[in-house]
Tab-separated table of N, CA and C in Angstrom:
chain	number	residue	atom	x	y	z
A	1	UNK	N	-160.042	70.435	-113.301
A	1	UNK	CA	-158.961	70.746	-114.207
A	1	UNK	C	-157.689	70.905	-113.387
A	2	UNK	N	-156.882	70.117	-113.883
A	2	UNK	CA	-155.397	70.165	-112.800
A	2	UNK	C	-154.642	71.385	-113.338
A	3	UNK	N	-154.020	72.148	-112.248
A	3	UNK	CA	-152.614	73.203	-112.714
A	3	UNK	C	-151.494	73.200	-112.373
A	4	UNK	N	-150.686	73.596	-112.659
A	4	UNK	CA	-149.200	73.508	-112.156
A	4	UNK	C	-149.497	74.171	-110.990
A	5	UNK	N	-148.680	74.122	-110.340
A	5	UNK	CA	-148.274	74.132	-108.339
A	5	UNK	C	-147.804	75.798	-108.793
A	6	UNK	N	-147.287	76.601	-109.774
A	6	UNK	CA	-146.676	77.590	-110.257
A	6	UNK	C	-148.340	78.523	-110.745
A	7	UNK	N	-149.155	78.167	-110.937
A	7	UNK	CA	-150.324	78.750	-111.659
A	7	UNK	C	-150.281	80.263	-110.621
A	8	UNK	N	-150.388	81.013	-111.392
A	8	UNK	CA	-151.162	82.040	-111.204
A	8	UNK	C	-152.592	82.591	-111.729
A	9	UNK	N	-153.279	82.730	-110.778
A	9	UNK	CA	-154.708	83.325	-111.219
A	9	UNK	C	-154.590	84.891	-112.218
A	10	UNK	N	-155.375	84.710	-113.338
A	10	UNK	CA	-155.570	86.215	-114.118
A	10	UNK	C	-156.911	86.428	-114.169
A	11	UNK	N	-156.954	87.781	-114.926
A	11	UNK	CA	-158.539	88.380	-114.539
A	11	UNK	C	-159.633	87.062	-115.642
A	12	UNK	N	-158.893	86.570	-116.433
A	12	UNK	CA	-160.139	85.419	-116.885
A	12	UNK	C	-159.822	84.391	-116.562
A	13	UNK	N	-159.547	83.540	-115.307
A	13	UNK	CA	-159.684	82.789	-114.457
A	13	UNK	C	-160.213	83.113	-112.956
A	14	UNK	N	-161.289	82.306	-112.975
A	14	UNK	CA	-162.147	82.214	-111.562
A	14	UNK	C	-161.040	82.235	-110.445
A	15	UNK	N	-161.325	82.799	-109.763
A	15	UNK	CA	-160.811	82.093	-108.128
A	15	UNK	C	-161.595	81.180	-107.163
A	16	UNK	N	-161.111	80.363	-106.921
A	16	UNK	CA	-161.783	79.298	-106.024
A	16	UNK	C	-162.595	79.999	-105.071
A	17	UNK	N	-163.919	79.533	-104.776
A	17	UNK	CA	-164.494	80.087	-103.694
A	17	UNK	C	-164.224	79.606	-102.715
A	18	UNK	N	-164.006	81.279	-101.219
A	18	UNK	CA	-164.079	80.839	-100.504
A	18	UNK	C	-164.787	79.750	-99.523
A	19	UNK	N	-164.493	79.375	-98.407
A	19	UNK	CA	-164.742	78.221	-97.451
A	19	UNK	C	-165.655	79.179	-96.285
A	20	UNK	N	-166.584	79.858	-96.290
A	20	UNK	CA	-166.905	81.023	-95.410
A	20	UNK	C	-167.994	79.917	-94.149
A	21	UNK	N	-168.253	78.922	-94.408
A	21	UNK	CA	-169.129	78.356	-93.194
A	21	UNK	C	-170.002	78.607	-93.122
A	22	UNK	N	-171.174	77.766	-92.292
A	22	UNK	CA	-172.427	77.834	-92.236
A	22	UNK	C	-173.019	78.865	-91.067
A	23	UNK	N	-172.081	79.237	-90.272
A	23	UNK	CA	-172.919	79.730	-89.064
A	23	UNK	C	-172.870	81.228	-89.608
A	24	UNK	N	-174.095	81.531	-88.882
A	24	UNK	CA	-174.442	83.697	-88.966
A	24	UNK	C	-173.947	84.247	-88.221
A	25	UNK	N	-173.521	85.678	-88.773
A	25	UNK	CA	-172.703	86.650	-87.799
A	25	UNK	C	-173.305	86.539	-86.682
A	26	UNK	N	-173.115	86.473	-85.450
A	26	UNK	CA	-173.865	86.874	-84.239
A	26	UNK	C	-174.053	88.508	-84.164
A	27	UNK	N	-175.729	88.351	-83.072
A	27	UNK	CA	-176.189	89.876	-83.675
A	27	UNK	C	-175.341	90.748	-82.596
A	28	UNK	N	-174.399	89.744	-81.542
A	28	UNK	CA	-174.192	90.744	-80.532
A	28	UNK	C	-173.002	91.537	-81.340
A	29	UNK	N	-172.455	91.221	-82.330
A	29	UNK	CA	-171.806	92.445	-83.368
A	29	UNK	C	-172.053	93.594	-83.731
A	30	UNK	N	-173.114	93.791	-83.694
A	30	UNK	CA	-174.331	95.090	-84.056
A	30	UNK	C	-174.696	95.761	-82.798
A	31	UNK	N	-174.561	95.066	-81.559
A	31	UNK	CA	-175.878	95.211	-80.576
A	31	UNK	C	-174.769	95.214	-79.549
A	32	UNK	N	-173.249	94.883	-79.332
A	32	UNK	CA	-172.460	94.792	-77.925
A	32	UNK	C	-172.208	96.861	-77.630
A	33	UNK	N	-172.546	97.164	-76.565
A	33	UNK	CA	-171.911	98.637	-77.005
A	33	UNK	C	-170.368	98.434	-76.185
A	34	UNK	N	-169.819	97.091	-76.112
A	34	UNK	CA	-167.833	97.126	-76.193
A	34	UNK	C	-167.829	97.657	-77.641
A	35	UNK	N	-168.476	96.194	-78.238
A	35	UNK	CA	-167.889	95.898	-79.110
A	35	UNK	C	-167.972	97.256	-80.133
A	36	UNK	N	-168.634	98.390	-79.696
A	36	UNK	CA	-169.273	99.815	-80.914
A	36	UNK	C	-168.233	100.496	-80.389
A	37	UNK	N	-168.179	100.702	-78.629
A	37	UNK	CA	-167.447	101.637	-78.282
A	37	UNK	C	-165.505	101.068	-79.424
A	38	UNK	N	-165.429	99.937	-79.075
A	38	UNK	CA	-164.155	99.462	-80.126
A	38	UNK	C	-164.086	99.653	-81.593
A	39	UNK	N	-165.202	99.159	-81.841
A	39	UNK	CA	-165.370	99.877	-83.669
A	39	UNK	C	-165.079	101.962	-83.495
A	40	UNK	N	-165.695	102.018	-82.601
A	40	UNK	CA	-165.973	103.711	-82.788
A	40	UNK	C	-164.427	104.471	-82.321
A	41	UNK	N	-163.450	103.362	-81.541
A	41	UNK	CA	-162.715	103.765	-80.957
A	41	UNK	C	-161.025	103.667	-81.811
A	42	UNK	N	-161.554	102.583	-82.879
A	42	UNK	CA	-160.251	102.121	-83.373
A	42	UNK	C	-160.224	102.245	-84.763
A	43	UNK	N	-161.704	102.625	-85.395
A	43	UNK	CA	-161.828	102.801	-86.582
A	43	UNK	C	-162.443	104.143	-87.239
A	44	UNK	N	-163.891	103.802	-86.585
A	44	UNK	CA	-164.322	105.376	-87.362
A	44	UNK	C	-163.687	106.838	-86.652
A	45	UNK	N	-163.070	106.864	-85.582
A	45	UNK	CA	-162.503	107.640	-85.230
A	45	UNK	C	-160.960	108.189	-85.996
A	46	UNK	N	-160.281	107.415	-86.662
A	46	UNK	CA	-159.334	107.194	-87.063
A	46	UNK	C	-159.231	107.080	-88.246
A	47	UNK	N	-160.429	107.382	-89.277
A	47	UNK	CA	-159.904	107.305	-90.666
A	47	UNK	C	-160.868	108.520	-91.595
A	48	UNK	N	-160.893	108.422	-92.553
A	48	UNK	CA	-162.035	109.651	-93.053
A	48	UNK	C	-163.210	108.935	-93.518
A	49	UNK	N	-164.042	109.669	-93.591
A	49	UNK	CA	-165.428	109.228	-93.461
A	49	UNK	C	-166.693	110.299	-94.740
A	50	UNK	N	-167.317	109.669	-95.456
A	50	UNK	CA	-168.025	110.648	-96.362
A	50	UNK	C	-169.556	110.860	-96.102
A	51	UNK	N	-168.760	112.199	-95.860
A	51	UNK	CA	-170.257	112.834	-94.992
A	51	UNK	C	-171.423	113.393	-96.329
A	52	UNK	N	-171.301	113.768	-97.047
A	52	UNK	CA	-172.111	114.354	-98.146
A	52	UNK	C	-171.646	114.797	-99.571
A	53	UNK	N	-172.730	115.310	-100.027
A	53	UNK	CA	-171.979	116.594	-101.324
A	53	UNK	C	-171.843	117.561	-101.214
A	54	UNK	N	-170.738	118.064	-101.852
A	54	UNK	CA	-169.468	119.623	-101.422
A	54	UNK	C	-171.129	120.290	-101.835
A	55	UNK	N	-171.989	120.420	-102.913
A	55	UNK	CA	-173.013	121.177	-103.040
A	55	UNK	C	-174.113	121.846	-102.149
A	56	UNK	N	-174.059	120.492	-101.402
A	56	UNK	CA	-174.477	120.699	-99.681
A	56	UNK	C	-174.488	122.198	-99.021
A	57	UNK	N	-173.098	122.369	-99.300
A	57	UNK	CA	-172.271	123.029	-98.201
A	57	UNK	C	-171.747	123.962	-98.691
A	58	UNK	N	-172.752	124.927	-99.783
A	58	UNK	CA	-171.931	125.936	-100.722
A	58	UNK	C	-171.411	127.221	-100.217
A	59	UNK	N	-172.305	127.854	-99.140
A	59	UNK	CA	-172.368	129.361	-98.760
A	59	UNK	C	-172.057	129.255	-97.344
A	60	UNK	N	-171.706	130.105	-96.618
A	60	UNK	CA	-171.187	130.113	-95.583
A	60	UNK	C	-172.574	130.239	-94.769
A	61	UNK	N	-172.237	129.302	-93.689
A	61	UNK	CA	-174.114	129.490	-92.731
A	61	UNK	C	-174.744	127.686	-93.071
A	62	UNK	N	-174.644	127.377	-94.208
A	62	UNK	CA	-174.926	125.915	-94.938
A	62	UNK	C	-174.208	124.791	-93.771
A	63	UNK	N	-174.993	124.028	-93.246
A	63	UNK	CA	-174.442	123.010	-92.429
A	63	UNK	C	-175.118	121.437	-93.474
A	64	UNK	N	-174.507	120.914	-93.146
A	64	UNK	CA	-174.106	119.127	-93.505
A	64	UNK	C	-173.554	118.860	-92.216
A	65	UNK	N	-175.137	117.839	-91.824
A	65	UNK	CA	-175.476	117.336	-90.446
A	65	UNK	C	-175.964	115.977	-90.393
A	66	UNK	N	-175.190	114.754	-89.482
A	66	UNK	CA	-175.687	113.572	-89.774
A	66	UNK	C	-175.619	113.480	-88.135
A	67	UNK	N	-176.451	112.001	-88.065
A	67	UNK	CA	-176.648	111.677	-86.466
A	67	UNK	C	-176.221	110.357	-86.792
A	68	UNK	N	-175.158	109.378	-86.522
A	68	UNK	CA	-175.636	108.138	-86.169
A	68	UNK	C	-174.987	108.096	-84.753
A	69	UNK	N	-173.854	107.370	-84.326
A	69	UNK	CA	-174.006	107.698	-82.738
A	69	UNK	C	-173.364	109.359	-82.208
A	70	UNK	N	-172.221	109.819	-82.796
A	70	UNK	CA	-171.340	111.407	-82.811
A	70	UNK	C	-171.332	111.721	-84.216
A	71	UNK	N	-172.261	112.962	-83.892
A	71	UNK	CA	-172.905	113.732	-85.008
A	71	UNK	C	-171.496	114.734	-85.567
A	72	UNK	N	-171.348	115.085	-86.653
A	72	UNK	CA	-170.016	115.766	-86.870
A	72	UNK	C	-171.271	116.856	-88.092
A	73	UNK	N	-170.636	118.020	-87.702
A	73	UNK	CA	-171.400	119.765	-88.204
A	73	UNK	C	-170.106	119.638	-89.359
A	74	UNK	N	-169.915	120.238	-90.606
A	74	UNK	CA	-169.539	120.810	-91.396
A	74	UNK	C	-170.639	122.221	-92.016
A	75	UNK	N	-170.061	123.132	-92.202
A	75	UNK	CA	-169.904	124.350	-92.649
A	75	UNK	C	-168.850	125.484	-93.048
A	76	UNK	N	-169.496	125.718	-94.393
A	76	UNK	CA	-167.487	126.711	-95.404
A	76	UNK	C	-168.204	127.927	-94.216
A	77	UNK	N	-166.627	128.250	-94.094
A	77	UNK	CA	-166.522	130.014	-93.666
A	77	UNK	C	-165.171	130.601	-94.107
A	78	UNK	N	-165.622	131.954	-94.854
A	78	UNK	CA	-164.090	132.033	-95.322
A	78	UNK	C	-163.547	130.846	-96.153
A	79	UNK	N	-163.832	130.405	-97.016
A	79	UNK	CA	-163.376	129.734	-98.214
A	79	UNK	C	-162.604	128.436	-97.507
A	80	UNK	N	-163.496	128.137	-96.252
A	80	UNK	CA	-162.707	126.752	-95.388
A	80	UNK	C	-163.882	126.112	-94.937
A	81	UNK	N	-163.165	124.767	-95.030
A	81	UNK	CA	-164.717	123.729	-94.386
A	81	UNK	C	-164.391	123.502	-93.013
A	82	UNK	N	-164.958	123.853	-91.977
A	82	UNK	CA	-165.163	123.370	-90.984
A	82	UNK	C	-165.797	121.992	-90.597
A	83	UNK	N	-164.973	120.966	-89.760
A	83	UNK	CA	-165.628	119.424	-89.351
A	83	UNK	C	-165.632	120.133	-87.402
A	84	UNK	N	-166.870	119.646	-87.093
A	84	UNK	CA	-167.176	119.726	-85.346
A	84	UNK	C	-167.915	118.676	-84.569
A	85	UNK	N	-167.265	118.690	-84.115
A	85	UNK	CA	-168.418	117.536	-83.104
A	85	UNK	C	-169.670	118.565	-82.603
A	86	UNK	N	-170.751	117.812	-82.688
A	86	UNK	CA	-171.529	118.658	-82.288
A	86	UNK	C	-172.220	118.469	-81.292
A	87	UNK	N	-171.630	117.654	-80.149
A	87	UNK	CA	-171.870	117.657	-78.976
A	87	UNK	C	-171.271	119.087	-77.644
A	88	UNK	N	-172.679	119.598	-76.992
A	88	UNK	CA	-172.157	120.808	-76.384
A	88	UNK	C	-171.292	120.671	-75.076
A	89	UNK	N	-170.222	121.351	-74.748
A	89	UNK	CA	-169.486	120.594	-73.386
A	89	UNK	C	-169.741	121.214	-72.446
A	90	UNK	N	-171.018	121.905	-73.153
A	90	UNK	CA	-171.707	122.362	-71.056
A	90	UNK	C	-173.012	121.449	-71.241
A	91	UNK	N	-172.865	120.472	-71.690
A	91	UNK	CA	-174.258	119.575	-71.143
A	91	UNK	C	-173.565	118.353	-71.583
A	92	UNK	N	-172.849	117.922	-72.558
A	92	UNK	CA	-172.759	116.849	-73.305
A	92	UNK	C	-173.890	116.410	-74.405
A	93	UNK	N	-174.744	117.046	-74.554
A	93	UNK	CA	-176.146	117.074	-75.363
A	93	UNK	C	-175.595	117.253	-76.475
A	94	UNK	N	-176.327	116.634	-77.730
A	94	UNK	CA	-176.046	117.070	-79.273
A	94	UNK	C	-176.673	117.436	-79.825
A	95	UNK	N	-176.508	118.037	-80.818
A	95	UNK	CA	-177.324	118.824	-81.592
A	95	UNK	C	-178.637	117.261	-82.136
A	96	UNK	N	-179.508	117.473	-82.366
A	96	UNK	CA	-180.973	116.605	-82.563
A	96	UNK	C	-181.278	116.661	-84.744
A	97	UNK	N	-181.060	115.800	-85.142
A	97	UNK	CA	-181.834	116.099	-86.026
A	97	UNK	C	-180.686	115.443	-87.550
A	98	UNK	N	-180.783	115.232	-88.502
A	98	UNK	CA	-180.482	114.578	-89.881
A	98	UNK	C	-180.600	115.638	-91.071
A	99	UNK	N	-179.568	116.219	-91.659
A	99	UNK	CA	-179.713	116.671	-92.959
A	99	UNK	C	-179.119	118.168	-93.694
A	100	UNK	N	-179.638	119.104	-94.146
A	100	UNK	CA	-178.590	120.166	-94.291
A	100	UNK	C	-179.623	121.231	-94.361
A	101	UNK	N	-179.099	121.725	-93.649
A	101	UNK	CA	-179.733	123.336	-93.536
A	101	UNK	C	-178.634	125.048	-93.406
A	102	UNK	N	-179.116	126.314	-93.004
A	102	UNK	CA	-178.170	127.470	-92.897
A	102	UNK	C	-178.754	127.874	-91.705
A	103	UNK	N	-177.872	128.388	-91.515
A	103	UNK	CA	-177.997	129.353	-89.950
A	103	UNK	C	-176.761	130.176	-89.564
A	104	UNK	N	-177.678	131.419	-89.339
A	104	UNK	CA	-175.809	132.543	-89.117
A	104	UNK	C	-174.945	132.214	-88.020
A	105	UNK	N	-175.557	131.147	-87.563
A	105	UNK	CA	-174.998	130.553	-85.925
A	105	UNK	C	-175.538	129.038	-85.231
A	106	UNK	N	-174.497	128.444	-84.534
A	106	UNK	CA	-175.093	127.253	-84.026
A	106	UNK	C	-175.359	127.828	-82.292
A	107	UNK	N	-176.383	127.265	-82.267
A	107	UNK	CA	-176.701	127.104	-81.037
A	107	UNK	C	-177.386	126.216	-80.077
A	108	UNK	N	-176.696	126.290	-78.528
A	108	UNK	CA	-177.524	125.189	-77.384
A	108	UNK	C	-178.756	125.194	-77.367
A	109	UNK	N	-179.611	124.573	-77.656
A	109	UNK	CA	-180.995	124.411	-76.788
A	109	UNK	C	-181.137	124.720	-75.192
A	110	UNK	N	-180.259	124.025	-74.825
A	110	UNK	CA	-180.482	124.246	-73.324
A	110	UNK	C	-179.897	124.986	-72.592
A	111	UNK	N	-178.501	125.663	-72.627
A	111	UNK	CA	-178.249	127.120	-71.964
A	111	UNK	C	-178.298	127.844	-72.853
A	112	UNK	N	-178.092	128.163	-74.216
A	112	UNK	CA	-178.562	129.409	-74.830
A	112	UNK	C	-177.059	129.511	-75.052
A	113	UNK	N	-175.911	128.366	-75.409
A	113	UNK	CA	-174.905	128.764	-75.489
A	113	UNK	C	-174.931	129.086	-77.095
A	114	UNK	N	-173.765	130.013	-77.775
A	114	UNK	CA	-174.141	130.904	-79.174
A	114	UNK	C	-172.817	130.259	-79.745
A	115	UNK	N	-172.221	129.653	-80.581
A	115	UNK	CA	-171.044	129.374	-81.946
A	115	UNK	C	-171.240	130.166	-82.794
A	116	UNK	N	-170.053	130.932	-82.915
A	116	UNK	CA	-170.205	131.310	-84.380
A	116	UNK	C	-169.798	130.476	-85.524
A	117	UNK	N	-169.895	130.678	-86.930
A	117	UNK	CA	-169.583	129.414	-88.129
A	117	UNK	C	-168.401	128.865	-87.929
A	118	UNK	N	-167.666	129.150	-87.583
A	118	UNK	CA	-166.043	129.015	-86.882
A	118	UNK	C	-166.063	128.081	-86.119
A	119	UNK	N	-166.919	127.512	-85.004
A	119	UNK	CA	-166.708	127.031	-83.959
A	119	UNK	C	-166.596	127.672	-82.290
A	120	UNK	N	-166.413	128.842	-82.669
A	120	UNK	CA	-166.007	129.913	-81.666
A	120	UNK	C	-167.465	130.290	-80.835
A	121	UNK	N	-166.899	130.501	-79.227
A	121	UNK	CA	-168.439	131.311	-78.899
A	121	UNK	C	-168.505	132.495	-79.375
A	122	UNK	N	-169.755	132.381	-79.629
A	122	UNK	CA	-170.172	133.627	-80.291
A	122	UNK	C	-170.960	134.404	-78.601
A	123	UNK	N	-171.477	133.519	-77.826
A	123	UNK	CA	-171.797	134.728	-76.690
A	123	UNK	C	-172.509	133.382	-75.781
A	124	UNK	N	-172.100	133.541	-74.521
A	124	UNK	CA	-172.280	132.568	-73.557
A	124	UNK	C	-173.680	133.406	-72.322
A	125	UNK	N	-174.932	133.271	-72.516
A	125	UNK	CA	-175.822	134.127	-71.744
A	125	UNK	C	-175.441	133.842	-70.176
A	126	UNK	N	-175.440	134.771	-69.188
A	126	UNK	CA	-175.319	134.535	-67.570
A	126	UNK	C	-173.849	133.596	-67.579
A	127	UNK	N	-173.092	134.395	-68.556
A	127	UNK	CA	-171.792	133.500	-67.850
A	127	UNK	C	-171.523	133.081	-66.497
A	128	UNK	N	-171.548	134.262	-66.100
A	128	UNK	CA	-171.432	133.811	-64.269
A	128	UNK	C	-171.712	132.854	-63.730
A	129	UNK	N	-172.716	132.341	-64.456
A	129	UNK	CA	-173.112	130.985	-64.031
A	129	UNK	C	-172.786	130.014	-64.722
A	130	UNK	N	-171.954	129.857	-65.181
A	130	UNK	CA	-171.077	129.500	-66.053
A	130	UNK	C	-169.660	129.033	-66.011
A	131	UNK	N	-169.372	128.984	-64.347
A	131	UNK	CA	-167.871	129.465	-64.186
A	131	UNK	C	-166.803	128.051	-64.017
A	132	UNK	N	-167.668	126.847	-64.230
A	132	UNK	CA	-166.917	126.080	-64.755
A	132	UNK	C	-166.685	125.657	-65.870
A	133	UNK	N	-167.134	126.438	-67.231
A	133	UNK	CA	-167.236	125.887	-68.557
A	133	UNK	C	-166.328	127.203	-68.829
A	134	UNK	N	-164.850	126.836	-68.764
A	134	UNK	CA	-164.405	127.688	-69.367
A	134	UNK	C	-164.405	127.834	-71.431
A	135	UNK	N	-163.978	129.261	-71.516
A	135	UNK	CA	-164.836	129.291	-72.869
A	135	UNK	C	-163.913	128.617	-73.923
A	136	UNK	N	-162.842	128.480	-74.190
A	136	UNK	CA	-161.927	127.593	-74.765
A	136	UNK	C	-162.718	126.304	-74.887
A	137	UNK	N	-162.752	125.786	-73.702
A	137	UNK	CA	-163.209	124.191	-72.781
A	137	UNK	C	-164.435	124.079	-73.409
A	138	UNK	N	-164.998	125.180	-73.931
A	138	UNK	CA	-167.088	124.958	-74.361
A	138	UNK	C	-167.068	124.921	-75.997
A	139	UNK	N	-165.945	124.899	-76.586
A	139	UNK	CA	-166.184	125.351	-78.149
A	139	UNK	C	-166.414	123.669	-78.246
A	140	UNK	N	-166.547	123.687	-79.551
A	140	UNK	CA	-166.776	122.102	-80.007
A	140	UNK	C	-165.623	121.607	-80.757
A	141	UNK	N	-165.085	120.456	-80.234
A	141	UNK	CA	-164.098	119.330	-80.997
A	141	UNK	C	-163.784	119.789	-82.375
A	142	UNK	N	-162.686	119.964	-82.883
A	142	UNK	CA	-163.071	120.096	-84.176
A	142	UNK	C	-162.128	119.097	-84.487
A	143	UNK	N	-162.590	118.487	-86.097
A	143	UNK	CA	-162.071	118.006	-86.752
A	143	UNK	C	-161.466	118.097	-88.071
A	144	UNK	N	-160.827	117.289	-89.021
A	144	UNK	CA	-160.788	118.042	-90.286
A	144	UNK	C	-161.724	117.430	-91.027
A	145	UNK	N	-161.760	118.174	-92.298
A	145	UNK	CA	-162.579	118.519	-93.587
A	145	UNK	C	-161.755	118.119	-94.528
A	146	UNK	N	-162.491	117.540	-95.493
A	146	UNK	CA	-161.724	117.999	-97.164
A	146	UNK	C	-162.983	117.686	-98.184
A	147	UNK	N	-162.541	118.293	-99.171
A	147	UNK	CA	-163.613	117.940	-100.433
A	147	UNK	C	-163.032	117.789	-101.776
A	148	UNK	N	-163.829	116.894	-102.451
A	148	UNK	CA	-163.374	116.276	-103.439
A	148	UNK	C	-164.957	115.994	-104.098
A	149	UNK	N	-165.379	117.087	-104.848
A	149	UNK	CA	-167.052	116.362	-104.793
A	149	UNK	C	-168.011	115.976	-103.641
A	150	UNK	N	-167.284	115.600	-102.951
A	150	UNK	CA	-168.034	115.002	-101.770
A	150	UNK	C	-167.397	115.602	-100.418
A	151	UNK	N	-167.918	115.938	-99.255
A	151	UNK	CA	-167.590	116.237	-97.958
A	151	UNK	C	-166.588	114.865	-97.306
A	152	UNK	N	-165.523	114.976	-97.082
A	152	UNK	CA	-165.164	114.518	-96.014
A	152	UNK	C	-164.480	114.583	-95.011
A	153	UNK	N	-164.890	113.422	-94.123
A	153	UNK	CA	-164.941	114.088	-92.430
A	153	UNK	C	-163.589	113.169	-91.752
A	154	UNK	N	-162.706	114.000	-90.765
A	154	UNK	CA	-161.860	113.008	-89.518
A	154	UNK	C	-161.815	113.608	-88.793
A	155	UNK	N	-162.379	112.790	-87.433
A	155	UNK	CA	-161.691	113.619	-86.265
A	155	UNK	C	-160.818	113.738	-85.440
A	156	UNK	N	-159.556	112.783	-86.509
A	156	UNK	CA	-158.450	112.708	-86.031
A	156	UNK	C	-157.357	113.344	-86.407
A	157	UNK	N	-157.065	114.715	-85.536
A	157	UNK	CA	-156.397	115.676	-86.119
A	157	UNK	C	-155.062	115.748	-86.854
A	158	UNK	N	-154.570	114.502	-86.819
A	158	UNK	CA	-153.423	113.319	-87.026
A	158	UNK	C	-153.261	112.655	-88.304
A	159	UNK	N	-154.325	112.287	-88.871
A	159	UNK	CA	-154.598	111.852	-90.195
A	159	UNK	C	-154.160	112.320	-91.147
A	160	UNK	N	-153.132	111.135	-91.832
A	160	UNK	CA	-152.942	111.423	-93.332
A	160	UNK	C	-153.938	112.171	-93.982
A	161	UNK	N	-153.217	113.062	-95.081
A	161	UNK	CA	-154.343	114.129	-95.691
A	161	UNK	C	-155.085	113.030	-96.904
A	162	UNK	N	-156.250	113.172	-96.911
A	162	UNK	CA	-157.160	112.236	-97.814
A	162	UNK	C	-156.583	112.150	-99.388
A	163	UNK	N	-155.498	113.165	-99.578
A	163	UNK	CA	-155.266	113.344	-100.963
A	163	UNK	C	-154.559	111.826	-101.323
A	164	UNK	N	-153.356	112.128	-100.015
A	164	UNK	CA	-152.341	110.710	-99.809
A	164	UNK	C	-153.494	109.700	-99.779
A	165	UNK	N	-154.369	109.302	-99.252
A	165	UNK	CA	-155.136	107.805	-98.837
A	165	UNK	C	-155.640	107.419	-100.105
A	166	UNK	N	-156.267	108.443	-101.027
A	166	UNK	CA	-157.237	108.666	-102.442
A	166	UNK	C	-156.181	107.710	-103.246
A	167	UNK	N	-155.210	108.193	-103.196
A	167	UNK	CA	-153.821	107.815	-104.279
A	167	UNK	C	-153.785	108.579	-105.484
A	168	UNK	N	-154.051	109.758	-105.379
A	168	UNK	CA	-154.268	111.170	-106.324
A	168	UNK	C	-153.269	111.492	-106.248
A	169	UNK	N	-152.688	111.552	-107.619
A	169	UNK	CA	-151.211	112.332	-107.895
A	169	UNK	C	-151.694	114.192	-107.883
């Protein structure tokens, strides 16, 4: 069917299908860790991300916990959502594990370091031995939070507020 050179497409006219080619993504897309560290570096780092349901995460102590490569902790305290990396910076180790649970406190496995819901140490055992992890230097990354029904996560402290991105008057 011929159209004028002027046609514009409307919602009951098809659009031509694309020309997408025969060849398959290559798997080294999935599988390069440049090419993740670049996805992880230019994207998911940099925009918001939906971590769960606000229901999740009702009472203070309630964590909403995911693993795929940097695990990010949410938990309300004081009528605020906390976003954390939950990697510890006296080992670099992360917290182990998928899903939502409570606890009056996060804590290391391996030195016995203590967070309170805040992010804050809550108590560092044999500091002394300890004396290059200063305690500022040992809390965990934080990021922001927002909710809308759903948890979401950035850990880019920089980020437009999700209200602006949503397009919510």
């Amino acid at each position: 069917m011929n159209k004028p050179a002027d046609f514009v497409f409307t919602p009951t006219t098809k659009a031509p299908e694309p020309e997408l080619g025969l060849r398959g993504i290559p798997v080294d897309r999935y599988t390069d860790p440049v090419f993740i560290k670049l996805e992880d570096d230019c994207i998911w780092s940099k925009t918001w991300l939906l971590a769960g349901a606000a229901c999740d995460v009702a009472e203070p102590g309630d964590f909403l916990f995911s693993k795929p490569r940097e695990s990010v902790l949410v938990t309300p305290q004081r009528m605020a959502l906390f976003a954390r990396s939950t990697t510890f910076a006296s080992t670099g180790k992360s917290i182990e594990g998928i899903g939502v649970w409570n606890s009056p406190y996060l804590s290391c496995g391996f030195h016995g370091l203590e967070y309170h819901l805040d992010g804050s140490i809550k108590e560092i055992p044999e500091a002394h031995d300890f004396l290059r992890v200063c305690p500022r230097g040992a809390e965990p990354q934080r990021g922001q939070c927002e909710a809308w029904g759903f948890i979401w996560i950035s850990m880019d402290l920089g980020i437009e507020p999700l209200i602006d991105i949503l397009g919510c008057p």
